[in-house]
CSV table of C-alpha atoms in Angstrom, one decimal:
chain,number,residue,atom,x,y,z
A,1,UNK,CA,-96.8,73.4,139.2
A,2,UNK,CA,-95.0,70.2,138.2
A,3,UNK,CA,-94.9,70.2,134.4
A,4,UNK,CA,-96.9,67.7,132.3
A,5,UNK,CA,-94.9,64.5,131.7
A,6,UNK,CA,-94.5,62.9,128.3
A,7,UNK,CA,-97.6,61.2,127.0
A,8,UNK,CA,-96.2,57.7,127.5
A,9,UNK,CA,-95.4,58.5,131.2
A,10,UNK,CA,-98.3,60.8,132.0
A,11,UNK,CA,-99.8,58.7,134.8
A,12,UNK,CA,-97.1,59.1,137.5
A,13,UNK,CA,-99.3,58.1,140.5
A,14,UNK,CA,-102.1,55.6,140.9
A,15,UNK,CA,-104.2,56.4,144.0
A,16,UNK,CA,-105.8,53.2,145.3
A,17,UNK,CA,-108.9,53.7,147.5
A,18,UNK,CA,-110.7,50.6,148.8
A,19,UNK,CA,-114.3,51.3,149.8
A,20,UNK,CA,-114.9,48.5,152.3
A,21,UNK,CA,-116.0,51.2,154.7
A,22,UNK,CA,-115.4,54.9,154.6
A,23,UNK,CA,-116.9,55.9,158.0
A,24,UNK,CA,-119.0,58.7,156.5
A,25,UNK,CA,-116.1,60.7,155.0
A,26,UNK,CA,-115.7,59.0,151.6
A,27,UNK,CA,-116.8,62.1,149.7
A,28,UNK,CA,-114.3,64.2,151.7
A,29,UNK,CA,-111.5,61.7,150.9
A,30,UNK,CA,-112.3,61.8,147.2
A,31,UNK,CA,-112.5,65.6,147.1
A,32,UNK,CA,-109.0,65.7,148.7
A,33,UNK,CA,-107.5,63.6,146.0
A,34,UNK,CA,-109.3,65.6,143.3
A,35,UNK,CA,-107.8,68.8,144.7
A,36,UNK,CA,-104.1,68.0,144.2
A,37,UNK,CA,-103.7,71.3,142.2
A,38,UNK,CA,-99.9,71.4,142.6
A,39,UNK,CA,-99.5,68.5,140.2
A,40,UNK,CA,-100.7,68.2,136.6
A,41,UNK,CA,-104.2,66.8,136.5
A,42,UNK,CA,-103.3,64.0,134.1
A,43,UNK,CA,-100.2,63.0,136.1
A,44,UNK,CA,-102.3,60.8,138.4
A,45,UNK,CA,-105.3,58.5,138.4
A,46,UNK,CA,-107.7,57.5,141.1
A,47,UNK,CA,-109.0,54.0,141.4
A,48,UNK,CA,-112.0,53.3,143.6
A,49,UNK,CA,-112.3,49.7,144.5
A,50,UNK,CA,-115.8,48.9,145.9
A,51,UNK,CA,-117.3,45.7,147.1
A,52,UNK,CA,-120.4,44.7,145.1
A,53,UNK,CA,-122.5,45.3,148.3
A,54,UNK,CA,-121.5,49.0,148.4
A,55,UNK,CA,-124.7,51.2,148.1
A,56,UNK,CA,-125.1,51.8,144.3
A,57,UNK,CA,-126.5,55.3,144.7
A,58,UNK,CA,-123.6,56.4,146.8
A,59,UNK,CA,-121.1,54.8,144.5
A,60,UNK,CA,-122.7,56.5,141.5
A,61,UNK,CA,-122.3,59.9,143.2
A,62,UNK,CA,-118.7,59.2,143.8
A,63,UNK,CA,-118.2,58.0,140.2
A,64,UNK,CA,-119.7,61.2,138.8
A,65,UNK,CA,-117.0,63.2,140.5
A,66,UNK,CA,-114.2,61.3,138.8
A,67,UNK,CA,-112.3,62.4,135.7
A,68,UNK,CA,-112.4,60.5,132.5
A,69,UNK,CA,-109.1,58.7,133.1
A,70,UNK,CA,-110.0,57.6,136.6
A,71,UNK,CA,-111.5,54.1,137.3
A,72,UNK,CA,-114.2,52.5,139.5
A,73,UNK,CA,-114.0,48.8,140.2
A,74,UNK,CA,-117.0,46.9,141.6
A,75,UNK,CA,-115.8,43.6,142.9
A,76,UNK,CA,-117.1,40.4,144.6
A,77,UNK,CA,-114.7,41.1,147.5
A,78,UNK,CA,-115.3,42.6,150.9
A,79,UNK,CA,-111.9,42.9,152.7
A,80,UNK,CA,-110.0,46.1,152.0
A,81,UNK,CA,-106.8,44.3,151.4
A,82,UNK,CA,-108.5,42.2,148.7
A,83,UNK,CA,-109.9,45.4,147.2
A,84,UNK,CA,-106.6,47.4,147.2
A,85,UNK,CA,-104.6,44.5,145.9
A,86,UNK,CA,-106.9,44.1,142.9
A,87,UNK,CA,-106.8,47.9,142.3
A,88,UNK,CA,-103.0,47.7,142.4
A,89,UNK,CA,-103.0,45.0,139.7
A,90,UNK,CA,-105.0,47.3,137.4
A,91,UNK,CA,-103.0,50.5,138.1
A,92,UNK,CA,-101.3,52.3,135.3
A,93,UNK,CA,-99.1,54.6,137.3
A,94,UNK,CA,-95.4,54.1,137.8
A,95,UNK,CA,-95.9,54.8,141.5
A,96,UNK,CA,-98.7,53.4,143.7
A,97,UNK,CA,-100.3,55.3,146.6
A,98,UNK,CA,-102.1,53.1,149.2
A,99,UNK,CA,-104.6,54.8,151.4
A,100,UNK,CA,-108.0,54.3,153.0
A,101,UNK,CA,-111.4,55.8,152.2
A,102,UNK,CA,-111.6,57.4,155.7
A,103,UNK,CA,-108.3,59.3,155.1
A,104,UNK,CA,-108.2,62.8,153.8
A,105,UNK,CA,-104.9,63.8,152.0
A,106,UNK,CA,-103.1,67.1,152.4
A,107,UNK,CA,-103.6,69.2,149.2
A,108,UNK,CA,-99.8,69.0,148.4
A,109,UNK,CA,-99.7,65.3,149.0
A,110,UNK,CA,-98.6,64.3,145.5
A,111,UNK,CA,-96.4,67.3,145.0
A,112,UNK,CA,-94.6,66.5,148.2
A,113,UNK,CA,-94.4,62.8,147.4
A,114,UNK,CA,-92.8,63.7,144.0
A,115,UNK,CA,-90.1,65.8,145.8
A,116,UNK,CA,-89.5,63.0,148.4
A,117,UNK,CA,-88.9,60.4,145.6
A,118,UNK,CA,-86.6,62.8,143.7
A,119,UNK,CA,-84.6,63.5,146.9
A,120,UNK,CA,-84.3,59.7,147.7
A,121,UNK,CA,-83.8,57.8,144.4
A,122,UNK,CA,-82.5,54.8,146.5
A,123,UNK,CA,-85.9,54.4,148.2
A,124,UNK,CA,-88.3,51.9,146.8
A,125,UNK,CA,-91.0,53.8,148.6
A,126,UNK,CA,-92.0,55.5,151.8
A,127,UNK,CA,-94.8,56.0,154.3
A,128,UNK,CA,-96.1,59.4,155.2
A,129,UNK,CA,-97.5,60.9,158.4
A,130,UNK,CA,-101.0,60.1,159.7
A,131,UNK,CA,-102.8,62.6,161.9
A,132,UNK,CA,-105.9,61.6,163.8
A,133,UNK,CA,-109.5,62.9,163.4
A,134,UNK,CA,-111.4,62.0,166.6
A,135,UNK,CA,-115.0,62.7,167.7
A,136,UNK,CA,-115.6,60.8,170.9
A,137,UNK,CA,-113.6,59.4,173.9
A,138,UNK,CA,-113.1,55.9,172.4
A,139,UNK,CA,-111.9,57.4,169.1
A,140,UNK,CA,-109.3,59.4,171.1
A,141,UNK,CA,-108.2,56.3,173.0
A,142,UNK,CA,-108.1,54.3,169.7
A,143,UNK,CA,-106.0,57.0,168.0
A,144,UNK,CA,-103.6,57.2,170.9
A,145,UNK,CA,-103.2,53.4,171.0
A,146,UNK,CA,-102.5,53.0,167.3
A,147,UNK,CA,-100.4,56.1,166.9
A,148,UNK,CA,-98.0,55.0,169.6
A,149,UNK,CA,-97.0,51.9,167.6
A,150,UNK,CA,-97.3,53.6,164.2
A,151,UNK,CA,-94.9,56.4,165.3
A,152,UNK,CA,-92.4,54.0,166.8
A,153,UNK,CA,-92.3,51.8,163.7
A,154,UNK,CA,-92.0,54.7,161.3
A,155,UNK,CA,-89.4,56.7,163.2
A,156,UNK,CA,-87.4,54.0,165.0
A,157,UNK,CA,-87.8,50.6,163.4
A,158,UNK,CA,-85.2,49.8,160.7
A,159,UNK,CA,-87.6,48.4,158.1
A,160,UNK,CA,-91.2,48.0,159.5
A,161,UNK,CA,-92.4,51.2,157.8
A,162,UNK,CA,-95.3,50.2,155.6
A,163,UNK,CA,-98.4,52.1,156.7
A,164,UNK,CA,-101.3,51.4,154.3
A,165,UNK,CA,-103.1,54.6,155.4
A,166,UNK,CA,-100.4,56.6,153.6
A,167,UNK,CA,-97.9,54.5,151.7
A,168,UNK,CA,-96.2,55.4,148.4
A,169,UNK,CA,-94.2,52.7,146.5
A,170,UNK,CA,-92.7,52.3,143.0
A,171,UNK,CA,-94.9,49.8,141.2
A,172,UNK,CA,-91.9,47.9,140.0
A,173,UNK,CA,-90.7,47.3,143.6
A,174,UNK,CA,-94.2,46.3,144.7
A,175,UNK,CA,-94.5,43.7,141.9
A,176,UNK,CA,-91.0,42.4,142.5
A,177,UNK,CA,-91.9,41.2,146.0
A,178,UNK,CA,-95.3,39.8,145.0
A,179,UNK,CA,-97.5,42.6,146.2
A,180,UNK,CA,-100.1,42.4,148.9
A,181,UNK,CA,-100.5,38.9,150.2
A,182,UNK,CA,-104.3,39.2,150.8
A,183,UNK,CA,-104.7,35.9,152.6
A,184,UNK,CA,-103.1,37.5,155.7
A,185,UNK,CA,-105.8,40.1,156.1
A,186,UNK,CA,-104.6,43.4,157.7
A,187,UNK,CA,-101.4,41.7,158.7
A,188,UNK,CA,-100.5,41.7,155.0
A,189,UNK,CA,-99.2,45.3,155.6
A,190,UNK,CA,-96.4,43.9,157.8
A,191,UNK,CA,-95.8,41.0,155.5
A,192,UNK,CA,-95.2,43.4,152.6
A,193,UNK,CA,-92.7,45.3,154.8
A,194,UNK,CA,-90.9,42.1,155.5
A,195,UNK,CA,-90.8,41.1,151.8
A,196,UNK,CA,-89.3,44.5,150.9
A,197,UNK,CA,-86.7,44.2,153.6
A,198,UNK,CA,-85.8,40.7,152.6
A,199,UNK,CA,-85.3,41.9,149.0
A,200,UNK,CA,-83.0,44.7,150.3
A,201,UNK,CA,-85.4,47.4,149.2
A,202,UNK,CA,-85.4,50.5,151.3
A,203,UNK,CA,-88.7,52.0,152.6
A,204,UNK,CA,-88.4,55.4,154.1
A,205,UNK,CA,-90.5,57.8,156.1
A,206,UNK,CA,-91.3,61.5,155.4
A,207,UNK,CA,-93.7,63.5,157.5
A,208,UNK,CA,-94.2,66.1,154.8
A,209,UNK,CA,-96.5,63.7,153.0
A,210,UNK,CA,-99.6,63.7,155.1
A,211,UNK,CA,-103.1,62.3,155.5
A,212,UNK,CA,-105.7,62.8,158.3
A,213,UNK,CA,-107.2,59.5,159.5
A,214,UNK,CA,-110.7,59.3,160.9
A,215,UNK,CA,-111.0,57.0,163.9
A,216,UNK,CA,-114.5,55.7,164.3
A,217,UNK,CA,-114.5,55.1,168.0
A,218,UNK,CA,-116.6,51.9,167.9
A,219,UNK,CA,-115.6,49.0,170.1
A,220,UNK,CA,-117.0,46.3,167.7
A,221,UNK,CA,-114.9,47.8,164.8
A,222,UNK,CA,-111.8,47.9,167.0
A,223,UNK,CA,-112.2,44.3,168.1
A,224,UNK,CA,-112.8,43.1,164.5
A,225,UNK,CA,-109.6,44.8,163.2
A,226,UNK,CA,-107.5,43.4,166.1
A,227,UNK,CA,-108.9,39.9,165.5
A,228,UNK,CA,-108.3,40.1,161.8
A,229,UNK,CA,-104.7,41.3,162.3
A,230,UNK,CA,-104.0,38.7,164.9
A,231,UNK,CA,-105.4,35.8,162.8
A,232,UNK,CA,-103.3,36.9,159.9
A,233,UNK,CA,-100.2,36.9,162.0
A,234,UNK,CA,-101.0,33.4,163.3
A,235,UNK,CA,-101.5,32.1,159.7
A,236,UNK,CA,-98.2,33.7,158.6
A,237,UNK,CA,-96.3,32.1,161.5
A,238,UNK,CA,-97.8,28.7,160.9
A,239,UNK,CA,-97.2,28.8,157.1
A,240,UNK,CA,-93.6,29.7,157.6
A,241,UNK,CA,-92.4,27.4,160.3
A,242,UNK,CA,-88.8,26.5,159.7
A,243,UNK,CA,-88.4,29.4,157.2
A,244,UNK,CA,-86.4,32.6,157.7
A,245,UNK,CA,-89.6,34.6,157.6
A,246,UNK,CA,-90.8,33.2,160.9
A,247,UNK,CA,-88.1,35.4,162.6
A,248,UNK,CA,-89.3,38.7,161.1
A,249,UNK,CA,-91.8,39.4,163.8
A,250,UNK,CA,-91.8,38.9,167.5
A,251,UNK,CA,-94.6,36.6,168.8
A,252,UNK,CA,-97.0,38.5,171.1
A,253,UNK,CA,-96.4,37.5,174.8
A,254,UNK,CA,-100.0,36.5,175.2
A,255,UNK,CA,-99.4,33.7,172.7
A,256,UNK,CA,-96.7,32.1,175.0
A,257,UNK,CA,-99.1,32.4,177.9
A,258,UNK,CA,-102.3,31.5,176.1
A,259,UNK,CA,-102.7,28.1,177.9
A,260,UNK,CA,-103.1,30.0,181.2
A,261,UNK,CA,-106.4,31.3,179.9
A,262,UNK,CA,-107.7,27.9,178.8
A,263,UNK,CA,-110.3,26.1,180.8
A,264,UNK,CA,-109.3,22.8,179.3
A,265,UNK,CA,-105.7,23.2,180.3
A,266,UNK,CA,-106.7,24.3,183.8
A,267,UNK,CA,-108.9,21.2,184.2
A,268,UNK,CA,-106.0,18.9,183.3
A,269,UNK,CA,-103.6,20.7,185.6
A,270,UNK,CA,-106.1,20.2,188.4
A,271,UNK,CA,-106.3,16.4,187.7
A,272,UNK,CA,-102.5,16.3,187.7
A,273,UNK,CA,-102.1,18.0,191.0
A,274,UNK,CA,-104.7,15.6,192.6
A,275,UNK,CA,-103.1,12.5,191.2
A,276,UNK,CA,-101.2,10.1,193.5
A,277,UNK,CA,-98.2,10.2,191.2
A,278,UNK,CA,-97.9,14.0,191.6
A,279,UNK,CA,-98.1,13.7,195.4
A,280,UNK,CA,-95.5,11.0,195.8
A,281,UNK,CA,-92.2,12.2,197.0
A,282,UNK,CA,-89.3,12.2,194.5
A,283,UNK,CA,-86.0,10.8,195.5
A,284,UNK,CA,-82.8,12.0,193.9
A,285,UNK,CA,-79.7,9.8,193.6
A,286,UNK,CA,-76.4,11.6,193.5
């Protein structure tokens, strides 16, 4: 067991759990964090950040499981990036752990995270591994789709390594770059990675720190997330025209070809092709 830390540094980790939606496994998620027996009980705190629309009876049951030094925040916010950013602002730990309420941590998550941070003192933080929990065909397809890009970024990309399902970062580094920019929705995850890279802060990856992520397998949920992420990326690109940040991310190919899908553009092209000017021959003078 990791020994108790001095009283002024007792809270080593702050576990940030937004409760926008937990997909029915919120209790299992919380139990996983309360079962980190390989680290001293008072070396970490859990912060539940719930929207004020969260069922009060369910929240009360979760609150009753918490220890005296844990926190529950009930907020007039409904996006999980808003919730987790507010939780981070109130965290007392020297290191923040970003996760989701439909993720279940390995029982040695915090012990392994401690070992990783000690082994890499030059890292500002790191992302761990996410393993899928699936229960229907769409959830299997969803997991395969997301994990392909997640794995490529974590294992091959030089700096795009922030995975909010399982992300550990020193609070000082997080605050130094301005934290989560919540106005970009789920795309704020990538923006944070860009800010850390621009500040020359290293984010690593270590598969020994693990969560299991529940994929809901619901088409409406999948579309909602994709639209939120895409809208956030568009806002970011628009807000940073002419700035170095605009070159951090490649624009999706569909953006360049978006006019091909527009009825209005097609109508104007039809008018152009039917116009006399378009049909008149063009002479070239050499």
